[in-house]
Amino acid sequence: MSIKLFAVGTLLALSAYVPNVHAWTLIAEGHISSGIDTTGVFGTAGQDLSGLAYTQSIEISTARSAWERSVDDTYSLVRGGKGPAFDVTIVIMGETFTFTSEAAESGGQEMYIYPAITASGIYSSARGKQANGGTMQSIFAVYSDTGGFISNLSYSQAISQNTTAPSFVYRESRFQTNAESLPGLPSVDFRGRIDNFTVIPSAIPEPTTYGMMFAGLGLLAVISRCKVRLSGFVGRRRKNESPLLFS
C-alpha cells in the first residue's frame, strides 16, 4: 500500500511541473514611420522620431480567465475586453524604457488563420492606466494574405518572422503613453513599420497546478513520517524480542 501511495504522491508532485502556456511576449523590430518624443524619454524633448530604428515588446496573459471575453473557433482565437496587467518595453537610440499597467481597461490578443486562402494574422492591443495616472496604449498588427506564417491556432507556438515580403499587407505597431498630456509624466507617441516579428510563449502554472503539487508533496511527507514511525516500532520490537527470532 505504501508503494502505491508513494507512486501517487510522486506523480501528483511531478505533474505540477507540466507547463501551462497562458501568456506571450510579442516583439516588433523595425523603423518608426512617424512620432514624437514630447518629454525626451529617449533623448531630446520634442524630437521627431521618424525614421529611427525601434523595438517594441509587450508581455501579457492570454488565459481565458484573464479576459472579459474569449472566443475559440475554427478560424480564430480571441481574448478581449477588460484584461490583465501588462508591460511594454520600448528601445530607441539605445535607450530602454519599460511601461507598466496594472490592468488593461480595453484590448485584445487575437490570432487568425484562413486555410482556404493561406492567410493568417496576429493582432494585439492593450490600453491601461499606469501607476503615475497616465494612460498608455500598445498595438501590433501583422497580417499576411498569402503563405500564412502561423502554423496553428495556439498561443503556445513560437514565431520568428521577417515581415518585409509583399505578402505582409499589414505590419504596423503603435505606442502611446500619457495620452492625457498630464504635466510631469513621460510622454511619447509613435507608429512603427515592423520588419521582424517575434512571438515567445510563456509557461505560467495555474492555481490548480499548484494545488496538485502541494497535494503530492503533502502525501509524500505523510508517507515519509509513517515510514519513520514504522521503522522505530520495528526497532523496539527487535530489541525486546529474543535474538533467536531474528537469527
PDB file of N, CA and C in Angstrom, residues 4-88:
ATOM      1  N   LYS A   4       2.211   2.097  -3.417  1.00  0.00           N
ATOM      2  CA  LYS A   4       1.194   2.709  -4.273  1.00  0.00           C
ATOM      3  C   LYS A   4       0.986   4.170  -3.909  1.00  0.00           C
ATOM      4  N   LEU A   5       0.913   4.472  -2.605  1.00  0.00           N
ATOM      5  CA  LEU A   5       0.725   5.848  -2.165  1.00  0.00           C
ATOM      6  C   LEU A   5       1.912   6.709  -2.563  1.00  0.00           C
ATOM      7  N   PHE A   6       3.107   6.132  -2.433  1.00  0.00           N
ATOM      8  CA  PHE A   6       4.308   6.861  -2.812  1.00  0.00           C
ATOM      9  C   PHE A   6       4.280   7.209  -4.298  1.00  0.00           C
ATOM     10  N   ALA A   7       3.851   6.243  -5.104  1.00  0.00           N
ATOM     11  CA  ALA A   7       3.782   6.467  -6.553  1.00  0.00           C
ATOM     12  C   ALA A   7       2.769   7.555  -6.892  1.00  0.00           C
ATOM     13  N   VAL A   8       1.607   7.503  -6.224  1.00  0.00           N
ATOM     14  CA  VAL A   8       0.578   8.513  -6.466  1.00  0.00           C
ATOM     15  C   VAL A   8       1.088   9.902  -6.076  1.00  0.00           C
ATOM     16  N   GLY A   9       1.721   9.983  -4.922  1.00  0.00           N
ATOM     17  CA  GLY A   9       2.250  11.266  -4.469  1.00  0.00           C
ATOM     18  C   GLY A   9       3.298  11.824  -5.409  1.00  0.00           C
ATOM     19  N   THR A  10       4.176  10.947  -5.883  1.00  0.00           N
ATOM     20  CA  THR A  10       5.221  11.373  -6.805  1.00  0.00           C
ATOM     21  C   THR A  10       4.628  11.893  -8.104  1.00  0.00           C
ATOM     22  N   LEU A  11       3.639  11.160  -8.642  1.00  0.00           N
ATOM     23  CA  LEU A  11       3.011  11.584  -9.896  1.00  0.00           C
ATOM     24  C   LEU A  11       2.305  12.922  -9.743  1.00  0.00           C
ATOM     25  N   LEU A  12       1.636  13.116  -8.612  1.00  0.00           N
ATOM     26  CA  LEU A  12       0.952  14.387  -8.372  1.00  0.00           C
ATOM     27  C   LEU A  12       1.943  15.539  -8.310  1.00  0.00           C
ATOM     28  N   ALA A  13       3.057  15.307  -7.627  1.00  0.00           N
ATOM     29  CA  ALA A  13       4.049  16.367  -7.492  1.00  0.00           C
ATOM     30  C   ALA A  13       4.705  16.683  -8.824  1.00  0.00           C
ATOM     31  N   LEU A  14       5.082  15.637  -9.567  1.00  0.00           N
ATOM     32  CA  LEU A  14       5.759  15.849 -10.845  1.00  0.00           C
ATOM     33  C   LEU A  14       4.842  16.445 -11.895  1.00  0.00           C
ATOM     34  N   SER A  15       3.561  16.091 -11.846  1.00  0.00           N
ATOM     35  CA  SER A  15       2.631  16.596 -12.856  1.00  0.00           C
ATOM     36  C   SER A  15       2.483  18.103 -12.770  1.00  0.00           C
ATOM     37  N   ALA A  16       2.786  18.660 -11.606  1.00  0.00           N
ATOM     38  CA  ALA A  16       2.681  20.110 -11.441  1.00  0.00           C
ATOM     39  C   ALA A  16       3.718  20.855 -12.260  1.00  0.00           C
ATOM     40  N   TYR A  17       4.747  20.149 -12.686  1.00  0.00           N
ATOM     41  CA  TYR A  17       5.793  20.804 -13.461  1.00  0.00           C
ATOM     42  C   TYR A  17       5.502  20.816 -14.946  1.00  0.00           C
ATOM     43  N   VAL A  18       4.370  20.257 -15.388  1.00  0.00           N
ATOM     44  CA  VAL A  18       3.969  20.360 -16.785  1.00  0.00           C
ATOM     45  C   VAL A  18       3.482  21.785 -17.034  1.00  0.00           C
ATOM     46  N   PRO A  19       4.144  22.542 -17.918  1.00  0.00           N
ATOM     47  CA  PRO A  19       3.811  23.961 -18.086  1.00  0.00           C
ATOM     48  C   PRO A  19       2.469  24.195 -18.742  1.00  0.00           C
ATOM     49  N   ASN A  20       1.788  25.242 -18.314  1.00  0.00           N
ATOM     50  CA  ASN A  20       0.561  25.693 -18.947  1.00  0.00           C
ATOM     51  C   ASN A  20       0.861  27.043 -19.597  1.00  0.00           C
ATOM     52  N   VAL A  21       0.772  27.099 -20.917  1.00  0.00           N
ATOM     53  CA  VAL A  21       1.111  28.331 -21.613  1.00  0.00           C
ATOM     54  C   VAL A  21      -0.083  29.273 -21.602  1.00  0.00           C
ATOM     55  N   HIS A  22       0.026  30.359 -20.849  1.00  0.00           N
ATOM     56  CA  HIS A  22      -1.076  31.295 -20.726  1.00  0.00           C
ATOM     57  C   HIS A  22      -0.615  32.740 -20.830  1.00  0.00           C
ATOM     58  N   ALA A  23       0.506  32.962 -21.507  1.00  0.00           N
ATOM     59  CA  ALA A  23       0.993  34.322 -21.738  1.00  0.00           C
ATOM     60  C   ALA A  23       1.903  34.301 -22.952  1.00  0.00           C
ATOM     61  N   TRP A  24       2.048  35.464 -23.571  1.00  0.00           N
ATOM     62  CA  TRP A  24       3.012  35.559 -24.652  1.00  0.00           C
ATOM     63  C   TRP A  24       3.693  36.911 -24.619  1.00  0.00           C
ATOM     64  N   THR A  25       4.884  36.929 -25.206  1.00  0.00           N
ATOM     65  CA  THR A  25       5.616  38.167 -25.410  1.00  0.00           C
ATOM     66  C   THR A  25       5.713  38.394 -26.911  1.00  0.00           C
ATOM     67  N   LEU A  26       5.240  39.553 -27.361  1.00  0.00           N
ATOM     68  CA  LEU A  26       5.309  39.924 -28.765  1.00  0.00           C
ATOM     69  C   LEU A  26       6.396  40.982 -28.929  1.00  0.00           C
ATOM     70  N   ILE A  27       7.250  40.802 -29.939  1.00  0.00           N
ATOM     71  CA  ILE A  27       8.364  41.725 -30.149  1.00  0.00           C
ATOM     72  C   ILE A  27       8.349  42.208 -31.596  1.00  0.00           C
ATOM     73  N   ALA A  28       8.322  43.509 -31.776  1.00  0.00           N
ATOM     74  CA  ALA A  28       8.381  44.116 -33.104  1.00  0.00           C
ATOM     75  C   ALA A  28       9.683  44.886 -33.234  1.00  0.00           C
ATOM     76  N   GLU A  29      10.391  44.645 -34.342  1.00  0.00           N
ATOM     77  CA  GLU A  29      11.609  45.384 -34.654  1.00  0.00           C
ATOM     78  C   GLU A  29      11.443  46.028 -36.024  1.00  0.00           C
ATOM     79  N   GLY A  30      11.760  47.294 -36.130  1.00  0.00           N
ATOM     80  CA  GLY A  30      11.585  47.968 -37.411  1.00  0.00           C
ATOM     81  C   GLY A  30      12.004  49.415 -37.345  1.00  0.00           C
ATOM     82  N   HIS A  31      11.301  50.264 -38.087  1.00  0.00           N
ATOM     83  CA  HIS A  31      11.606  51.692 -38.139  1.00  0.00           C
ATOM     84  C   HIS A  31      10.326  52.501 -37.908  1.00  0.00           C
ATOM     85  N   ILE A  32      10.486  53.623 -37.253  1.00  0.00           N
ATOM     86  CA  ILE A  32       9.343  54.456 -36.906  1.00  0.00           C
ATOM     87  C   ILE A  32       8.876  55.236 -38.135  1.00  0.00           C
ATOM     88  N   SER A  33       7.592  55.115 -38.426  1.00  0.00           N
ATOM     89  CA  SER A  33       7.003  55.833 -39.566  1.00  0.00           C
ATOM     90  C   SER A  33       6.787  57.301 -39.234  1.00  0.00           C
ATOM     91  N   SER A  34       6.246  57.536 -38.044  1.00  0.00           N
ATOM     92  CA  SER A  34       6.017  58.911 -37.580  1.00  0.00           C
ATOM     93  C   SER A  34       5.897  58.889 -36.067  1.00  0.00           C
ATOM     94  N   GLY A  35       6.312  59.959 -35.445  1.00  0.00           N
ATOM     95  CA  GLY A  35       6.187  60.010 -33.988  1.00  0.00           C
ATOM     96  C   GLY A  35       7.000  61.130 -33.380  1.00  0.00           C
ATOM     97  N   ILE A  36       6.711  61.405 -32.107  1.00  0.00           N
ATOM     98  CA  ILE A  36       7.395  62.482 -31.403  1.00  0.00           C
ATOM     99  C   ILE A  36       7.640  62.076 -29.951  1.00  0.00           C
ATOM    100  N   ASP A  37       8.825  62.391 -29.475  1.00  0.00           N
ATOM    101  CA  ASP A  37       9.191  62.158 -28.078  1.00  0.00           C
ATOM    102  C   ASP A  37       8.971  63.482 -27.340  1.00  0.00           C
ATOM    103  N   THR A  38       7.764  63.696 -26.879  1.00  0.00           N
ATOM    104  CA  THR A  38       7.360  65.000 -26.345  1.00  0.00           C
ATOM    105  C   THR A  38       8.207  65.441 -25.166  1.00  0.00           C
ATOM    106  N   THR A  39       8.477  64.512 -24.225  1.00  0.00           N
ATOM    107  CA  THR A  39       9.185  64.897 -22.997  1.00  0.00           C
ATOM    108  C   THR A  39      10.633  64.418 -22.962  1.00  0.00           C
ATOM    109  N   GLY A  40      11.140  63.887 -24.049  1.00  0.00           N
ATOM    110  CA  GLY A  40      12.539  63.454 -24.072  1.00  0.00           C
ATOM    111  C   GLY A  40      12.791  62.151 -23.345  1.00  0.00           C
ATOM    112  N   VAL A  41      11.868  61.231 -23.422  1.00  0.00           N
ATOM    113  CA  VAL A  41      12.039  59.920 -22.780  1.00  0.00           C
ATOM    114  C   VAL A  41      13.283  59.219 -23.330  1.00  0.00           C
ATOM    115  N   PHE A  42      13.514  59.325 -24.621  1.00  0.00           N
ATOM    116  CA  PHE A  42      14.621  58.629 -25.268  1.00  0.00           C
ATOM    117  C   PHE A  42      15.721  59.583 -25.762  1.00  0.00           C
ATOM    118  N   GLY A  43      15.666  60.814 -25.337  1.00  0.00           N
ATOM    119  CA  GLY A  43      16.678  61.769 -25.772  1.00  0.00           C
ATOM    120  C   GLY A  43      16.235  63.194 -25.548  1.00  0.00           C
ATOM    121  N   THR A  44      16.039  63.915 -26.653  1.00  0.00           N
ATOM    122  CA  THR A  44      15.707  65.339 -26.583  1.00  0.00           C
ATOM    123  C   THR A  44      14.197  65.556 -26.618  1.00  0.00           C
ATOM    124  N   ALA A  45      13.699  66.387 -25.729  1.00  0.00           N
ATOM    125  CA  ALA A  45      12.268  66.691 -25.704  1.00  0.00           C
ATOM    126  C   ALA A  45      11.840  67.320 -27.021  1.00  0.00           C
ATOM    127  N   GLY A  46      10.723  66.827 -27.544  1.00  0.00           N
ATOM    128  CA  GLY A  46      10.190  67.345 -28.785  1.00  0.00           C
ATOM    129  C   GLY A  46      10.821  66.757 -30.031  1.00  0.00           C
ATOM    130  N   GLN A  47      11.676  65.748 -29.862  1.00  0.00           N
ATOM    131  CA  GLN A  47      12.379  65.173 -31.011  1.00  0.00           C
ATOM    132  C   GLN A  47      11.443  64.398 -31.930  1.00  0.00           C
ATOM    133  N   ASP A  48      11.619  64.599 -33.236  1.00  0.00           N
ATOM    134  CA  ASP A  48      10.897  63.834 -34.249  1.00  0.00           C
ATOM    135  C   ASP A  48      11.552  62.456 -34.343  1.00  0.00           C
ATOM    136  N   LEU A  49      10.767  61.413 -34.134  1.00  0.00           N
ATOM    137  CA  LEU A  49      11.311  60.051 -34.117  1.00  0.00           C
ATOM    138  C   LEU A  49      11.259  59.367 -35.478  1.00  0.00           C
ATOM    139  N   SER A  50      10.718  60.001 -36.484  1.00  0.00           N
ATOM    140  CA  SER A  50      10.539  59.393 -37.800  1.00  0.00           C
ATOM    141  C   SER A  50      11.860  58.858 -38.356  1.00  0.00           C
ATOM    142  N   GLY A  51      11.815  57.621 -38.857  1.00  0.00           N
ATOM    143  CA  GLY A  51      12.983  57.013 -39.483  1.00  0.00           C
ATOM    144  C   GLY A  51      13.907  56.275 -38.543  1.00  0.00           C
ATOM    145  N   LEU A  52      13.739  56.430 -37.232  1.00  0.00           N
ATOM    146  CA  LEU A  52      14.627  55.779 -36.275  1.00  0.00           C
ATOM    147  C   LEU A  52      14.268  54.301 -36.101  1.00  0.00           C
ATOM    148  N   ALA A  53      15.296  53.485 -35.857  1.00  0.00           N
ATOM    149  CA  ALA A  53      15.068  52.073 -35.552  1.00  0.00           C
ATOM    150  C   ALA A  53      14.472  51.950 -34.149  1.00  0.00           C
ATOM    151  N   TYR A  54      13.623  50.968 -33.970  1.00  0.00           N
ATOM    152  CA  TYR A  54      12.986  50.781 -32.658  1.00  0.00           C
ATOM    153  C   TYR A  54      12.692  49.303 -32.414  1.00  0.00           C
ATOM    154  N   THR A  55      12.510  48.981 -31.147  1.00  0.00           N
ATOM    155  CA  THR A  55      11.999  47.675 -30.725  1.00  0.00           C
ATOM    156  C   THR A  55      10.859  47.924 -29.745  1.00  0.00           C
ATOM    157  N   GLN A  56       9.769  47.261 -29.970  1.00  0.00           N
ATOM    158  CA  GLN A  56       8.597  47.381 -29.092  1.00  0.00           C
ATOM    159  C   GLN A  56       8.166  45.984 -28.688  1.00  0.00           C
ATOM    160  N   SER A  57       7.987  45.753 -27.400  1.00  0.00           N
ATOM    161  CA  SER A  57       7.545  44.433 -26.942  1.00  0.00           C
ATOM    162  C   SER A  57       6.474  44.577 -25.874  1.00  0.00           C
ATOM    163  N   ILE A  58       5.602  43.593 -25.826  1.00  0.00           N
ATOM    164  CA  ILE A  58       4.576  43.546 -24.789  1.00  0.00           C
ATOM    165  C   ILE A  58       4.534  42.139 -24.205  1.00  0.00           C
ATOM    166  N   GLU A  59       4.398  42.062 -22.915  1.00  0.00           N
ATOM    167  CA  GLU A  59       4.206  40.777 -22.219  1.00  0.00           C
ATOM    168  C   GLU A  59       2.842  40.829 -21.549  1.00  0.00           C
ATOM    169  N   ILE A  60       1.976  39.862 -21.922  1.00  0.00           N
ATOM    170  CA  ILE A  60       0.596  39.907 -21.427  1.00  0.00           C
ATOM    171  C   ILE A  60      -0.005  38.505 -21.423  1.00  0.00           C
ATOM    172  N   SER A  61      -0.930  38.276 -20.522  1.00  0.00           N
ATOM    173  CA  SER A  61      -1.572  36.969 -20.400  1.00  0.00           C
ATOM    174  C   SER A  61      -2.538  36.715 -21.558  1.00  0.00           C
ATOM    175  N   THR A  62      -2.620  35.444 -21.974  1.00  0.00           N
ATOM    176  CA  THR A  62      -3.597  35.016 -22.969  1.00  0.00           C
ATOM    177  C   THR A  62      -4.594  34.018 -22.367  1.00  0.00           C
ATOM    178  N   ALA A  63      -4.604  33.907 -21.041  1.00  0.00           N
ATOM    179  CA  ALA A  63      -5.519  32.978 -20.376  1.00  0.00           C
ATOM    180  C   ALA A  63      -6.972  33.428 -20.538  1.00  0.00           C
ATOM    181  N   ARG A  64      -7.856  32.486 -20.762  1.00  0.00           N
ATOM    182  CA  ARG A  64      -9.278  32.818 -20.890  1.00  0.00           C
ATOM    183  C   ARG A  64      -9.787  33.543 -19.650  1.00  0.00           C
ATOM    184  N   SER A  65      -9.341  33.075 -18.480  1.00  0.00           N
ATOM    185  CA  SER A  65      -9.827  33.648 -17.222  1.00  0.00           C
ATOM    186  C   SER A  65      -9.336  35.074 -16.987  1.00  0.00           C
ATOM    187  N   ALA A  66      -8.316  35.512 -17.732  1.00  0.00           N
ATOM    188  CA  ALA A  66      -7.744  36.838 -17.514  1.00  0.00           C
ATOM    189  C   ALA A  66      -8.473  37.927 -18.281  1.00  0.00           C
ATOM    190  N   TRP A  67      -9.348  37.527 -19.221  1.00  0.00           N
ATOM    191  CA  TRP A  67     -10.012  38.499 -20.083  1.00  0.00           C
ATOM    192  C   TRP A  67     -11.527  38.462 -19.914  1.00  0.00           C
ATOM    193  N   GLU A  68     -12.140  39.555 -20.245  1.00  0.00           N
ATOM    194  CA  GLU A  68     -13.585  39.702 -20.097  1.00  0.00           C
ATOM    195  C   GLU A  68     -14.353  38.759 -21.023  1.00  0.00           C
ATOM    196  N   ARG A  69     -13.828  38.540 -22.216  1.00  0.00           N
ATOM    197  CA  ARG A  69     -14.490  37.616 -23.141  1.00  0.00           C
ATOM    198  C   ARG A  69     -13.454  36.825 -23.938  1.00  0.00           C
ATOM    199  N   SER A  70     -13.834  35.636 -24.374  1.00  0.00           N
ATOM    200  CA  SER A  70     -12.931  34.762 -25.119  1.00  0.00           C
ATOM    201  C   SER A  70     -13.695  34.055 -26.224  1.00  0.00           C
ATOM    202  N   VAL A  71     -13.028  33.860 -27.354  1.00  0.00           N
ATOM    203  CA  VAL A  71     -13.601  33.125 -28.477  1.00  0.00           C
ATOM    204  C   VAL A  71     -12.545  32.172 -29.018  1.00  0.00           C
ATOM    205  N   ASP A  72     -12.885  30.893 -29.099  1.00  0.00           N
ATOM    206  CA  ASP A  72     -12.026  29.882 -29.707  1.00  0.00           C
ATOM    207  C   ASP A  72     -12.868  29.164 -30.753  1.00  0.00           C
ATOM    208  N   ASP A  73     -12.596  29.417 -32.028  1.00  0.00           N
ATOM    209  CA  ASP A  73     -13.368  28.735 -33.054  1.00  0.00           C
ATOM    210  C   ASP A  73     -12.438  28.220 -34.157  1.00  0.00           C
ATOM    211  N   THR A  74     -13.001  27.845 -35.289  1.00  0.00           N
ATOM    212  CA  THR A  74     -12.227  27.210 -36.354  1.00  0.00           C
ATOM    213  C   THR A  74     -11.145  28.115 -36.920  1.00  0.00           C
ATOM    214  N   TYR A  75     -11.419  29.401 -36.980  1.00  0.00           N
ATOM    215  CA  TYR A  75     -10.504  30.316 -37.649  1.00  0.00           C
ATOM    216  C   TYR A  75      -9.835  31.334 -36.738  1.00  0.00           C
ATOM    217  N   SER A  76     -10.195  31.365 -35.463  1.00  0.00           N
ATOM    218  CA  SER A  76      -9.643  32.428 -34.625  1.00  0.00           C
ATOM    219  C   SER A  76      -9.552  32.059 -33.149  1.00  0.00           C
ATOM    220  N   LEU A  77      -8.615  32.725 -32.489  1.00  0.00           N
ATOM    221  CA  LEU A  77      -8.525  32.763 -31.035  1.00  0.00           C
ATOM    222  C   LEU A  77      -8.601  34.224 -30.638  1.00  0.00           C
ATOM    223  N   VAL A  78      -9.496  34.549 -29.728  1.00  0.00           N
ATOM    224  CA  VAL A  78      -9.679  35.946 -29.336  1.00  0.00           C
ATOM    225  C   VAL A  78      -9.800  36.048 -27.818  1.00  0.00           C
ATOM    226  N   ARG A  79      -9.017  36.934 -27.229  1.00  0.00           N
ATOM    227  CA  ARG A  79      -9.171  37.338 -25.837  1.00  0.00           C
ATOM    228  C   ARG A  79      -9.387  38.843 -25.863  1.00  0.00           C
ATOM    229  N   GLY A  80     -10.498  39.320 -25.310  1.00  0.00           N
ATOM    230  CA  GLY A  80     -10.789  40.734 -25.459  1.00  0.00           C
ATOM    231  C   GLY A  80     -11.537  41.352 -24.305  1.00  0.00           C
ATOM    232  N   GLY A  81     -11.762  42.668 -24.416  1.00  0.00           N
ATOM    233  CA  GLY A  81     -12.449  43.405 -23.359  1.00  0.00           C
ATOM    234  C   GLY A  81     -11.467  43.867 -22.298  1.00  0.00           C
ATOM    235  N   LYS A  82     -11.940  43.912 -21.073  1.00  0.00           N
ATOM    236  CA  LYS A  82     -11.046  44.238 -19.961  1.00  0.00           C
ATOM    237  C   LYS A  82     -10.120  43.064 -19.718  1.00  0.00           C
ATOM    238  N   GLY A  83      -8.857  43.376 -19.375  1.00  0.00           N
ATOM    239  CA  GLY A  83      -7.878  42.299 -19.264  1.00  0.00           C
ATOM    240  C   GLY A  83      -6.879  42.498 -18.144  1.00  0.00           C
ATOM    241  N   PRO A  84      -5.784  41.739 -18.190  1.00  0.00           N
ATOM    242  CA  PRO A  84      -4.816  41.704 -17.094  1.00  0.00           C
ATOM    243  C   PRO A  84      -3.767  42.811 -17.165  1.00  0.00           C
ATOM    244  N   ALA A  85      -2.884  42.810 -16.199  1.00  0.00           N
ATOM    245  CA  ALA A  85      -1.745  43.720 -16.193  1.00  0.00           C
ATOM    246  C   ALA A  85      -0.828  43.398 -17.372  1.00  0.00           C
ATOM    247  N   PHE A  86      -0.065  44.390 -17.816  1.00  0.00           N
ATOM    248  CA  PHE A  86       0.859  44.151 -18.923  1.00  0.00           C
ATOM    249  C   PHE A  86       2.037  45.113 -18.848  1.00  0.00           C
ATOM    250  N   ASP A  87       3.137  44.690 -19.451  1.00  0.00           N
ATOM    251  CA  ASP A  87       4.349  45.502 -19.526  1.00  0.00           C
ATOM    252  C   ASP A  87       4.696  45.746 -20.988  1.00  0.00           C
ATOM    253  N   VAL A  88       5.080  46.964 -21.302  1.00  0.00           N
ATOM    254  CA  VAL A  88       5.539  47.319 -22.643  1.00  0.00           C
ATOM    255  C   VAL A  88       6.947  47.899 -22.523  1.00  0.00           C
TER     256      VAL A  88
END
